Every structure is written in C-alpha cells, then in structure tokens.
Short mmCIF file of C-alpha atoms in Angstrom, two decimals:
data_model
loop_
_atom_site.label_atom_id
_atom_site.label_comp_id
_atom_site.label_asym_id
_atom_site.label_seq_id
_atom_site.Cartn_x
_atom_site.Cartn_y
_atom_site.Cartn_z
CA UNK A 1 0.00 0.00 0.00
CA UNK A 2 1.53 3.50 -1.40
CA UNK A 3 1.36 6.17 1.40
CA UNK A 4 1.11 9.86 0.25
CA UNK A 5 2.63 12.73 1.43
CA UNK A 6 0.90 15.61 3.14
CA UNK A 7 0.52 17.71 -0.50
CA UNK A 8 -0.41 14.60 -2.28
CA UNK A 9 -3.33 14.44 0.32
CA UNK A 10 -4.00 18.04 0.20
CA UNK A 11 -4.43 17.92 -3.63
CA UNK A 12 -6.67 14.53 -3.76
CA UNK A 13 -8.58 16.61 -0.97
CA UNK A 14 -9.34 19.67 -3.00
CA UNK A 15 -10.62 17.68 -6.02
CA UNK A 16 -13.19 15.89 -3.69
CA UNK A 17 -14.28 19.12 -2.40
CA UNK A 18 -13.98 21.03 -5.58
CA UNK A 19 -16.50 17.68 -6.91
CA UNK A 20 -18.76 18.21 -3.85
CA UNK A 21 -19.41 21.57 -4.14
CA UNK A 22 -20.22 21.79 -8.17
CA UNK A 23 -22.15 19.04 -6.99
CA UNK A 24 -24.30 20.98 -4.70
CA UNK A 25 -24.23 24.19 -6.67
CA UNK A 26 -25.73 21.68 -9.77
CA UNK A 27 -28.95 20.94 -6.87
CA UNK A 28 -29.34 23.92 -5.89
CA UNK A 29 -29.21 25.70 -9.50
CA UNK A 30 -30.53 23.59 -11.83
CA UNK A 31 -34.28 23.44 -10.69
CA UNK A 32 -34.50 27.30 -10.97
CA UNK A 33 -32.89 27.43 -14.86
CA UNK A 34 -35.57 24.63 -15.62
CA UNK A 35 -38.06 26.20 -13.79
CA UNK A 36 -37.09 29.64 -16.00
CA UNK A 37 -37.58 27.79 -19.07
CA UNK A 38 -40.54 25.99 -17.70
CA UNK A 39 -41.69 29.64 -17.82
CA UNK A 40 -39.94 31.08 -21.18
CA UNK A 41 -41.76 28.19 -22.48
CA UNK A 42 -45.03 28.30 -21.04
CA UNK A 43 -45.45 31.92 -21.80
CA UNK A 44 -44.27 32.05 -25.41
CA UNK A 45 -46.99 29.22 -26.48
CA UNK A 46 -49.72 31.00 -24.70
CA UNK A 47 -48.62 33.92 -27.07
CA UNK A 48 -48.55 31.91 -29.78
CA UNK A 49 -52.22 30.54 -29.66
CA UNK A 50 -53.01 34.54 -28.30
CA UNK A 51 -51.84 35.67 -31.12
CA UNK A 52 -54.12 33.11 -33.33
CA UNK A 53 -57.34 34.25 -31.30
CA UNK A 54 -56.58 37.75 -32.25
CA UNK A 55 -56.16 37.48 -35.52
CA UNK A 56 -59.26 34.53 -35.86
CA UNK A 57 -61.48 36.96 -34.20
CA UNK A 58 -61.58 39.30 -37.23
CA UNK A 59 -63.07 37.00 -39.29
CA UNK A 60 -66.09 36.90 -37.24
CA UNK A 61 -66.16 40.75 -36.21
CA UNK A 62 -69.11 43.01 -38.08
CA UNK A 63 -71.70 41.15 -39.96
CA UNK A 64 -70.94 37.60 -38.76
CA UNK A 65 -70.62 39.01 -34.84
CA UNK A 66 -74.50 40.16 -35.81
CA UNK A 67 -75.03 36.61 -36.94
CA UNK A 68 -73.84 35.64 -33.44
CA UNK A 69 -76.27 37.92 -31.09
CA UNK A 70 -79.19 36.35 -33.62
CA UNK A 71 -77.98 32.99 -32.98
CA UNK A 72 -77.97 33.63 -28.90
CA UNK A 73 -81.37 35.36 -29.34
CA UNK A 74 -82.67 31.82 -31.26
CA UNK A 75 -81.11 29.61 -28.56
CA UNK A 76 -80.03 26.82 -30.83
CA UNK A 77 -77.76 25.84 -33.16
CA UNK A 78 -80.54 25.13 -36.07
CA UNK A 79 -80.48 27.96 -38.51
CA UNK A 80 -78.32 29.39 -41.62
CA UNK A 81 -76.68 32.16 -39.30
CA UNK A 82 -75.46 29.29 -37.38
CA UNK A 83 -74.09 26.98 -40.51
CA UNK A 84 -72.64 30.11 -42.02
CA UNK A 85 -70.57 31.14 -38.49
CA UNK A 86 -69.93 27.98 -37.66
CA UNK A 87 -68.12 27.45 -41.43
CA UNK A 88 -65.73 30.48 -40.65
CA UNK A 89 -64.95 28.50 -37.09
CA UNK A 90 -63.78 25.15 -39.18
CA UNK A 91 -61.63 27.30 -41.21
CA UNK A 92 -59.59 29.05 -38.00
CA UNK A 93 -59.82 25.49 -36.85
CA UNK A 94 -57.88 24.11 -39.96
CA UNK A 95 -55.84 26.94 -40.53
CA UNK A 96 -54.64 27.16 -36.89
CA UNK A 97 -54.50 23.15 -36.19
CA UNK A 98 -55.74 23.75 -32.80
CA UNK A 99 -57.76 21.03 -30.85
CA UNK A 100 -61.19 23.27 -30.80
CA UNK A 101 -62.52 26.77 -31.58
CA UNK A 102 -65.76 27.98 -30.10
CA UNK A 103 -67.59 30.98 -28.46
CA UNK A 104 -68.38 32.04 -24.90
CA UNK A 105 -70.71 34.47 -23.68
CA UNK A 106 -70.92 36.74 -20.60
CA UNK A 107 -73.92 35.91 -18.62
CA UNK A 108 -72.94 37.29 -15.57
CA UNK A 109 -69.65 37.93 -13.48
CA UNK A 110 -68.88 34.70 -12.50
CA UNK A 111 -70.71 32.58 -15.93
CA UNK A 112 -70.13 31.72 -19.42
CA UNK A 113 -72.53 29.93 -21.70
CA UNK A 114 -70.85 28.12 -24.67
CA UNK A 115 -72.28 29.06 -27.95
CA UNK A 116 -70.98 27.96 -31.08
CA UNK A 117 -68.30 25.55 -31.63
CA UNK A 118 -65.89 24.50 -35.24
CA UNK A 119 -66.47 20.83 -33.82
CA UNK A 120 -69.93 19.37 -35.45
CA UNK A 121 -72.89 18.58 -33.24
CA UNK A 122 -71.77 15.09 -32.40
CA UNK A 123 -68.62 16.06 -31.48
CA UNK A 124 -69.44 19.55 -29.79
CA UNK A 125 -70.59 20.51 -26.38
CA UNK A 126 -74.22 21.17 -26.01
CA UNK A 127 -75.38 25.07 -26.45
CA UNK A 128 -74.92 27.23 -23.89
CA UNK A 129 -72.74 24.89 -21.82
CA UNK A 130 -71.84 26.72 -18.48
CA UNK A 131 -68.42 28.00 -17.74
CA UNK A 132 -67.14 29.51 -15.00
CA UNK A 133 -66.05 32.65 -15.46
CA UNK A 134 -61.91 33.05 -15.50
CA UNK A 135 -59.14 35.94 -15.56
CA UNK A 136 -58.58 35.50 -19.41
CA UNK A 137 -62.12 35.45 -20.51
CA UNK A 138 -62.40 38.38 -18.42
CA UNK A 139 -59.55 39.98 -20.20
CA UNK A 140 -61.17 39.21 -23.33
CA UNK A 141 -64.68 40.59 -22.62
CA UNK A 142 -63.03 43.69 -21.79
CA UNK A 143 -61.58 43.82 -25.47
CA UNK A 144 -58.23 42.49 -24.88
CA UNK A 145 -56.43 39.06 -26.16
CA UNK A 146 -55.29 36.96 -22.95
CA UNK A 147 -54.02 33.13 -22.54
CA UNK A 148 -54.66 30.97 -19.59
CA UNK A 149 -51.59 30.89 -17.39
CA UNK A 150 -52.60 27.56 -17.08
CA UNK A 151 -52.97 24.02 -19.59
CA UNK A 152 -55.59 21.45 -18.85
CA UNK A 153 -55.80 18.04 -19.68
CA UNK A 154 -57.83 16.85 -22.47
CA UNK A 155 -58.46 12.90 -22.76
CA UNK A 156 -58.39 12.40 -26.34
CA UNK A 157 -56.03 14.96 -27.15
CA UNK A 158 -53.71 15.69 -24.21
CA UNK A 159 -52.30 18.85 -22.99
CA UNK A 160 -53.88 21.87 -23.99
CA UNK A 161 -53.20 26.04 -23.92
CA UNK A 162 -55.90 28.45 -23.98
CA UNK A 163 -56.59 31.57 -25.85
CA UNK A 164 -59.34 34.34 -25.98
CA UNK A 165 -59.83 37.38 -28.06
CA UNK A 166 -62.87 39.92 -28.60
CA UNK A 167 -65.32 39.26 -31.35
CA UNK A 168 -67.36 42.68 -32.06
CA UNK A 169 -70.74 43.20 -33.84
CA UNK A 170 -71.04 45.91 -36.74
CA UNK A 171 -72.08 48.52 -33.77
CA UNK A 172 -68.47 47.70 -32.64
CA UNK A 173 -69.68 46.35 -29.70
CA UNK A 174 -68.21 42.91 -27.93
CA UNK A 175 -70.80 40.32 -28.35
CA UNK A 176 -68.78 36.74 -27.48
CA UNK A 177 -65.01 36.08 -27.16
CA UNK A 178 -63.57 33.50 -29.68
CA UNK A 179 -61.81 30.45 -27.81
CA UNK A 180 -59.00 28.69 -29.22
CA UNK A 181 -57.39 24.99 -27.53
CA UNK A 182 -54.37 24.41 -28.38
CA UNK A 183 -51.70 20.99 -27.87
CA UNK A 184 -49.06 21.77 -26.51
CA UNK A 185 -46.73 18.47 -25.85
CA UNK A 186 -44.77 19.14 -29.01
CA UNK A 187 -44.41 22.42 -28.36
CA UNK A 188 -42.99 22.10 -25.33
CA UNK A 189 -39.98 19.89 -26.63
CA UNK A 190 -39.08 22.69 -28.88
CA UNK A 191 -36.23 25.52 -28.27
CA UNK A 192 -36.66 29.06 -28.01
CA UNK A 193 -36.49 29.90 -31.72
CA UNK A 194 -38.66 26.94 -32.78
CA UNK A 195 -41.18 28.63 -30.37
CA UNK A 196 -41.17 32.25 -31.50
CA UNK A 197 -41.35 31.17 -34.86
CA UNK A 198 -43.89 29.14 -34.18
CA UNK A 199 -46.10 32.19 -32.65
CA UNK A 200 -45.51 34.28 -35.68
CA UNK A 201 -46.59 31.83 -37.93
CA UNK A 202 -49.58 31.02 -36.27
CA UNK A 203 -50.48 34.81 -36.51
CA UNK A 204 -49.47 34.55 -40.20
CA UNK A 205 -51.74 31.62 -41.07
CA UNK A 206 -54.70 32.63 -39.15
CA UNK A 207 -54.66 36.25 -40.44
CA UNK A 208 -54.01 34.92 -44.06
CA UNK A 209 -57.60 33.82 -43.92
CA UNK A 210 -58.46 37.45 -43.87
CA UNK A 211 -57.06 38.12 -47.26
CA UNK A 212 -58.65 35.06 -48.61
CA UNK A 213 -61.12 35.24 -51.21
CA UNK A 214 -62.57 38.56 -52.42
CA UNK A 215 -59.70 40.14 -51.01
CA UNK A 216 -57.31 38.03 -52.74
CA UNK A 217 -59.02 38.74 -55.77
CA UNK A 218 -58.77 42.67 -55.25
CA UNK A 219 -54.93 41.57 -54.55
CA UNK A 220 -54.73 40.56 -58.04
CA UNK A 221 -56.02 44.25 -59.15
CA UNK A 222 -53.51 46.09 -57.27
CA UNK A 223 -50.55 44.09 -58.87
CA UNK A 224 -52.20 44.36 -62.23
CA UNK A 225 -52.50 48.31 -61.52
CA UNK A 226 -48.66 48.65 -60.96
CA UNK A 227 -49.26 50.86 -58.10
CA UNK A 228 -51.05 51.36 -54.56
CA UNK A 229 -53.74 54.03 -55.78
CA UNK A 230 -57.21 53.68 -55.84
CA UNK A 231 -59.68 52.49 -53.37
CA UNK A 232 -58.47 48.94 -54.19
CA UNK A 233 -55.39 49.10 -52.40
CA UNK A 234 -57.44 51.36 -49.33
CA UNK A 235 -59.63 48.31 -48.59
CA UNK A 236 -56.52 45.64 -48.93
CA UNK A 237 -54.34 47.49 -46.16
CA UNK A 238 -57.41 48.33 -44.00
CA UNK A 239 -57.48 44.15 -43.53
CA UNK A 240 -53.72 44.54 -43.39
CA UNK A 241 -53.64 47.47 -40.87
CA UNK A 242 -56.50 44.87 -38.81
CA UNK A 243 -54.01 42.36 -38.63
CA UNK A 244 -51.65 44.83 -37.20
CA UNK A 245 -53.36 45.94 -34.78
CA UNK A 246 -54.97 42.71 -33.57
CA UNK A 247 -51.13 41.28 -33.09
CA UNK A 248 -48.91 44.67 -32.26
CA UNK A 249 -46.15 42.94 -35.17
CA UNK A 250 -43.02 45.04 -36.30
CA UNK A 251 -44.32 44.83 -40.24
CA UNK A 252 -47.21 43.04 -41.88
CA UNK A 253 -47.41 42.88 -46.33
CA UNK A 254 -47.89 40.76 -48.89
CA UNK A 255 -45.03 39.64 -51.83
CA UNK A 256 -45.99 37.71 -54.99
CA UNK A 257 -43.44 35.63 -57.18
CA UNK A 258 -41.43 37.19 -60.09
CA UNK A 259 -39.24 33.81 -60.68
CA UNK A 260 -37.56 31.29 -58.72
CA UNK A 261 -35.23 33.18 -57.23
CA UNK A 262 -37.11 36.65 -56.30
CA UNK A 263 -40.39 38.17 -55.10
CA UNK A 264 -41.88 41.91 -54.69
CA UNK A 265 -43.52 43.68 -52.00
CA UNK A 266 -47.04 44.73 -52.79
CA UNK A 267 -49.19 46.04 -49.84
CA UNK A 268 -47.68 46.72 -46.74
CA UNK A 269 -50.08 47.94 -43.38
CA UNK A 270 -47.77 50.66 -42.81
CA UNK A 271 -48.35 54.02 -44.61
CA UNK A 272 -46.51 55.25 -47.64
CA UNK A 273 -43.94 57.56 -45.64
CA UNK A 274 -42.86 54.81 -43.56
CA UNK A 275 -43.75 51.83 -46.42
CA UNK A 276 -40.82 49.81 -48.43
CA UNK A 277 -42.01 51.34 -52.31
CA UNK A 278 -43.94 49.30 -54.11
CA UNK A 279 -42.40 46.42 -56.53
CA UNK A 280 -39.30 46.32 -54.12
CA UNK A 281 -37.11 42.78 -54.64
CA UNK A 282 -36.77 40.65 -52.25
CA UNK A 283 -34.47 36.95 -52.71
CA UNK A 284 -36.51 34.16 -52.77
CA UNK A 285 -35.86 32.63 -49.39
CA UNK A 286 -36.72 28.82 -48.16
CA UNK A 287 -39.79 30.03 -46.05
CA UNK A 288 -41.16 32.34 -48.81
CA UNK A 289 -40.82 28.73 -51.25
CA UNK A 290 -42.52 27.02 -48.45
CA UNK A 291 -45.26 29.88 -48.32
CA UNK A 292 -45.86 29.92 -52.33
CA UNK A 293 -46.05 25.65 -52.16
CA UNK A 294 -48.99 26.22 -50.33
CA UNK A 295 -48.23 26.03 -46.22
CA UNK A 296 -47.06 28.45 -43.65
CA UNK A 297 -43.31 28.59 -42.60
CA UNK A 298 -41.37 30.98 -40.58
CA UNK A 299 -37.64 31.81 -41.33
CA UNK A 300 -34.94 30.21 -38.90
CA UNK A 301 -32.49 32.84 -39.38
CA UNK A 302 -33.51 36.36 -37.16
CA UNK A 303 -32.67 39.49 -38.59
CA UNK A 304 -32.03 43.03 -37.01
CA UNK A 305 -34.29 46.19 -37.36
CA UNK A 306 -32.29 49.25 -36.47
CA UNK A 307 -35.37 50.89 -34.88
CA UNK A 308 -36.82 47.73 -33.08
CA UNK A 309 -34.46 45.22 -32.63
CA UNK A 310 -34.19 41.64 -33.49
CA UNK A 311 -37.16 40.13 -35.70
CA UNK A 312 -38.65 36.66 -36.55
CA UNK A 313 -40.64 36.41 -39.77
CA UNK A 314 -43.16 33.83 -40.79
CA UNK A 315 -45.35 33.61 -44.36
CA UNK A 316 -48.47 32.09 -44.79
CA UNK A 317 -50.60 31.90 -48.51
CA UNK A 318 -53.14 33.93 -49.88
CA UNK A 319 -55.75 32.78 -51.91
CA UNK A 320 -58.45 33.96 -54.51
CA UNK A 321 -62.05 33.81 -54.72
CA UNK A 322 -60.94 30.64 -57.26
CA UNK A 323 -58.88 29.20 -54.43
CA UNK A 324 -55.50 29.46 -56.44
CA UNK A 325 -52.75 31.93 -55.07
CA UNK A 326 -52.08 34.95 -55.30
CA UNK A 327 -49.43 35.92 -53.01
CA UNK A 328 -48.23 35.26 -49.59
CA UNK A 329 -48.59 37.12 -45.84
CA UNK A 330 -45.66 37.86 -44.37
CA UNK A 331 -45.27 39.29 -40.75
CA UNK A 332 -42.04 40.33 -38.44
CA UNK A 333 -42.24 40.10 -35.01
CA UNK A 334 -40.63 41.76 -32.60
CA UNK A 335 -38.06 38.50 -30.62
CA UNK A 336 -35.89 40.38 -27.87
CA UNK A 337 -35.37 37.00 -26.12
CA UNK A 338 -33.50 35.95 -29.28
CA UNK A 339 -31.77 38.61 -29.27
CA UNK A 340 -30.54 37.75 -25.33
CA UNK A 341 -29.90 34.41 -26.13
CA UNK A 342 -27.94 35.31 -29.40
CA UNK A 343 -25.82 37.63 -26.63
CA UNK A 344 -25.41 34.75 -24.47
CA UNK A 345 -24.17 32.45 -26.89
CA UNK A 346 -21.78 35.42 -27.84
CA UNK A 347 -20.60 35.63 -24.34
CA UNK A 348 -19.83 31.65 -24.64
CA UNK A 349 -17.67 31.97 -27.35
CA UNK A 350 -15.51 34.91 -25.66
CA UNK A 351 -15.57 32.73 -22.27
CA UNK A 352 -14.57 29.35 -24.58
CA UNK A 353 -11.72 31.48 -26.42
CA UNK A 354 -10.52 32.97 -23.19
CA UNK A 355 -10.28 29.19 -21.64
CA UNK A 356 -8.59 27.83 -24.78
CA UNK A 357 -5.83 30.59 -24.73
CA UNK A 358 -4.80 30.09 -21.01
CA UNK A 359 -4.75 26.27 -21.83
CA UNK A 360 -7.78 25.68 -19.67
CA UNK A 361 -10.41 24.81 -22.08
CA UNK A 362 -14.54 24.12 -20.25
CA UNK A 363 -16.81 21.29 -21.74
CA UNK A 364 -19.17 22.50 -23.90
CA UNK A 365 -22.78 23.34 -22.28
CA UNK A 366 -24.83 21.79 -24.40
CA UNK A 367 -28.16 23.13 -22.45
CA UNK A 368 -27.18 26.14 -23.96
CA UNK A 369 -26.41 28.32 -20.85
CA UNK A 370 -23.24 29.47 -19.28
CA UNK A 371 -21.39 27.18 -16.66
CA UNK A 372 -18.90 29.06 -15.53
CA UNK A 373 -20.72 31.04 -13.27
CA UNK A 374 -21.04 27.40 -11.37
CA UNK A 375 -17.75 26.55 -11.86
CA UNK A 376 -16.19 29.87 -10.01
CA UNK A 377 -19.01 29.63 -7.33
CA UNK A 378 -17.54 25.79 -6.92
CA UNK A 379 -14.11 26.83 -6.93
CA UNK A 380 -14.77 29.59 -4.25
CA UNK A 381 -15.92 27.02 -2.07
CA UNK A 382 -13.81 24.83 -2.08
CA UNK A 383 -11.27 26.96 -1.75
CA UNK A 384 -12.62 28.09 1.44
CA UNK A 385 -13.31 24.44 2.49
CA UNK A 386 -9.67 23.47 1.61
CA UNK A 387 -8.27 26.42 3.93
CA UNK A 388 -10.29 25.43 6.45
CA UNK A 389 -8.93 21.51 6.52
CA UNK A 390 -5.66 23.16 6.07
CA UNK A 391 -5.96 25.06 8.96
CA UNK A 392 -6.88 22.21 10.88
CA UNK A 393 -4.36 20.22 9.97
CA UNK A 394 -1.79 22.63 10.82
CA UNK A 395 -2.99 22.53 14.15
CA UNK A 396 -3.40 19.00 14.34
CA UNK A 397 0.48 18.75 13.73
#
C-alpha cells in the first residue's frame, strides 16, 4: 500500500471538495434554470395561440358578430346564421391546427354559456354549456387578447393552452369572445427559436384567412395596376392594418413571385412615408418557397431592425375567390429573447476562447447556458473548504 505525502493528500482533498461543491451548486441551480424555461416556455406558447385568437377573431367581427347575437337570441344551433358562423370556425380550426374553436358568452360575473363551436354537433358541447367565469375570458370581454396561465388536460387529445380574443358586432360592440385549444406536448420539446417562430406563424396563417377570397381577388387588381392608388389598395391594407393591430407585429405585407429566385412587396399595413415602395425585390428565401407551395413557414435565421431590434418572420398563402394563389402574408415580429440568447451564446464563445488561450479549455454546455458562473461559485468554495482543513491540519500537527 503507497502512502502519500501531506501535499499529495491536500491535492486529492481539493478535487473531492472542488467535486462536492459543483455538486451541490448543480442541486441547488438547476431546478430554478428549468423552472425559468418551464416559464420562457409556457409563456411564449400562450402567445402563440393569443396571437391566433386575435387574428381569428376578425373574421367573425361586423356582420358575422350580428349573426352571433341572432344565434344567442334563437337559442339553438338550427339555422343558416349558425351553418354560415360555424363554417368560418372550421376554417380558424384548420388553418390554426388547434384542438377546438368555439364561443363564450358573458352571462354574468362569474358565468359563461358556450355558444358555437368549429367541432360538429356530435362532437361539440351542447349550447350554452356553463363555464365559469376566469381571468382571461375576463380579459377578453373587456376587449383584450389573454391566454390561460394555465394548460388542462384533455383525454383524447392531451395537454392543452388556452386563448381568448374579442369578437365585435357591426355597432363595434363585444358580443362573445372567440376560444382557441391548443396541444401543446410538441411544443414544449421545442427551443426558443422553434417557439417564436412558431407564434408568428400562427399569426401569419390565421390572419391569411383574412385576405382570402374577395380580397385576394382585389390583390390581383392592385398588382395588375402597378401601383397602390385607388380604393383597391385602401380596402386591402385596411385588412392589413387589422391584422396589425390585432397582433402589435413590427411589419405586416404581402409579396408575390417574379421567378424562382425573387419576389416583390405589394401592400404593406404601414403608410406610404414609412412603407418599403412598391415592386421592391426581395431573394426568394426557403420560407417564402414554403409559403408559395402552399403552407405556412417561418424563417430560422432572425434578422435586425435598427429601430426595433431583433425580428422573426413567418409567411403564410393567400388565396383567390378561385382558391389558387395569389401571393403570400408575411409578418415580423418583434423577438428580444433571441436577441438575449444570441448575446449569451456570444458571451460563450468569448468565455470558450478565453479558456482555450490560457490552456484551460470548459466542456461544452450543451443546455445552452453558461457554466462558468457554477464553476467559479464551486471553486470559491472549495477553496474556502480546503483552507479550512488546512488550517486544521496545521494545528493538528
């Protein structure tokens, strides 16, 4: 048996207490990073089915929120006003690939009656279903977009997120709040880009629908005009400048193909002074080919406004009254916590570089976070720890 010699043993001693205490910094740290996450995570998919109960709820504003107070007034789900709201519900439903879309109305402070639902009779709840009254219908009834803070559990389809928005009447008055379910358990395996540009293209493919059809058609009559004037191009960005304000984005337009390799800018919600010009190229990019095949897609890559910061994009289709397209939606979004974790992961590479240099290179992280604010916390104590020992030992002999 080898015997070692007071520094040998001093040495050996530090590396168990150096192991102990990253150890214990590890417990103690790691449940509140997950549990920020948890949050990061939680709150970016409630925006992202938000943001697709905003932008479905303008479908059904004006005429078709008229066609809702006649269908409360009738109590039942038997008439044309119901078939032809309940048709605009199956498309948010198919467009936004959520688990159901339905109605609520206020009946008093604390109740909610279910009214109308995308899922067919067999399939839906029965009419005027009680609900108790909670913070985000609330928010909603007072005419702003909220998401549960909560999910719930759905048998069939598992986890859900819920989102409300305002549906108003011609009078502009609220009459019912749309509801949109949402899964979640896919979502939640996906990083923080996946899940901003998942939000924005949920708003993109939802408020797509809004161009669809007659206004796709008077799409087609602005490009063939060369130019945004006319009342044509008035009533195009009013939908436009809806979808704006429903979702607070960065930029909301439209770009149609020129060739395989570029596209121009057509409408744009933003007025002329502050508008790209009209006809202005853009590359053909993989989420714009993804857009003009047909489905939404948001780009991976972010990109930096000089007046508000880093932006995600996502591009949805837009159709005619013929159902072919026309041109695609395209909205930036406003992504600071890309822009922190881009910082972050620039910080990394400094702290990596630094460690290489003085020949004392740190494991990768691969959770994506820092670990050498662990690391010197460790080292600190079990420094102390070591000079304590020492101190003892000193005494001892």
């Amino acid at each position: 048996m080898a015997f070692l010699l007071p520094r040998e043993k001093s040495v050996k001693g530090f590396a168990v207490l150096l192991f102990i205490a990253v150890l214990l910094l590890n417990l103690v740290t790691l449940p509140i990073v997950s549990e920020a996450n948890d949050d990061e995570t939680n709150r970016l998919i409630g925006e992202k089915v938000m943001g697709m109960a905003a932008t479905g709820a303008l479908l059904l504003n004006g005429e078709l929120g008229d066609a809702h107070e006649k269908i409360v007034a009738d109590g039942h789900r038997d008439s044309e006003e119901y078939k032809e709201f309940q048709e605009v519900l199956k498309q948010i439903l198919d467009a936004s690939k959520a688990t159901y879309v339905y109605t609520l109305i206020k009946v008093d402070d604390d109740m909610t009656n279910l009214i109308a639902e995308a899922a067919d009779e067999e399939d839906a709840d029965p009419f005027g279903n009680e609900y108790e009254m909670e913070p985000q219908f609330e928010t909603a009834f007072a005419g702003e977009p909220d998401h549960a803070v909560h999910t719930w559990d759905d048998e069939d389809y598992g986890t859900q997120k819920s989102a409300f928005a305002p549906i108003y009447n011609s009078k502009q008055e609220i009459v019912a709040i749309l509801g949109i379910d949402y899964p979640i358990e896919e979502l939640q395996k996906k990083d923080t880009n996946e899940l901003v540009g998942e939000k924005v293209m949920g708003m993109a493919s939802v408020g797509a629908l809004l161009l669809n059809g007659k206004l796709g058609d008077t799409h087609e009559k602005i490009v063939a005009n060369g130019n945004r004037d006319g009342s044509e191009y008035k009533e195009f960005q009013d939908a436009l400048k809806e979808i704006h304000e429903a979702v607070k984005p960065t930029y909301v337009y439209t770009l149609i193909k020129v060739s395989d390799e570029m596209t121009h800018i057509i409408a744009e919600s933003a007025d002329e002074d502050d508008a790209d010009e009209y006809g202005t190229e853009y590359e053909m990019e993989p989420q714009f080919e993804t857009a003009f095949a047909g489905d939404s897609d948001y780009a991976i890559h972010t990109w930096d406004d000089e007046d508000y910061g880093t932006q995600k994009s996502a591009f949805a289709p837009v159709f005619n009254s013929k159902n072919e397209m026309v041109a695609i939606l395209g909205i930036d979004f406003p992504a600071p916590e890309l822009e922190e974790a881009a910082e972050e992961e620039v910080e990394e590479e400094k702290a990596e570089d630094a460690a290489v240099s003085s020949e004392q290179p740190e494991e990768e992280n691969k959770g994506g976070s820092s670990t050498m604010p662990l690391i010197i916390g460790a080292v600190l104590i079990a420094s102390i720890v070591a000079v304590m020992v020492t101190r003892k030992n000193k005494k001892q002999s």
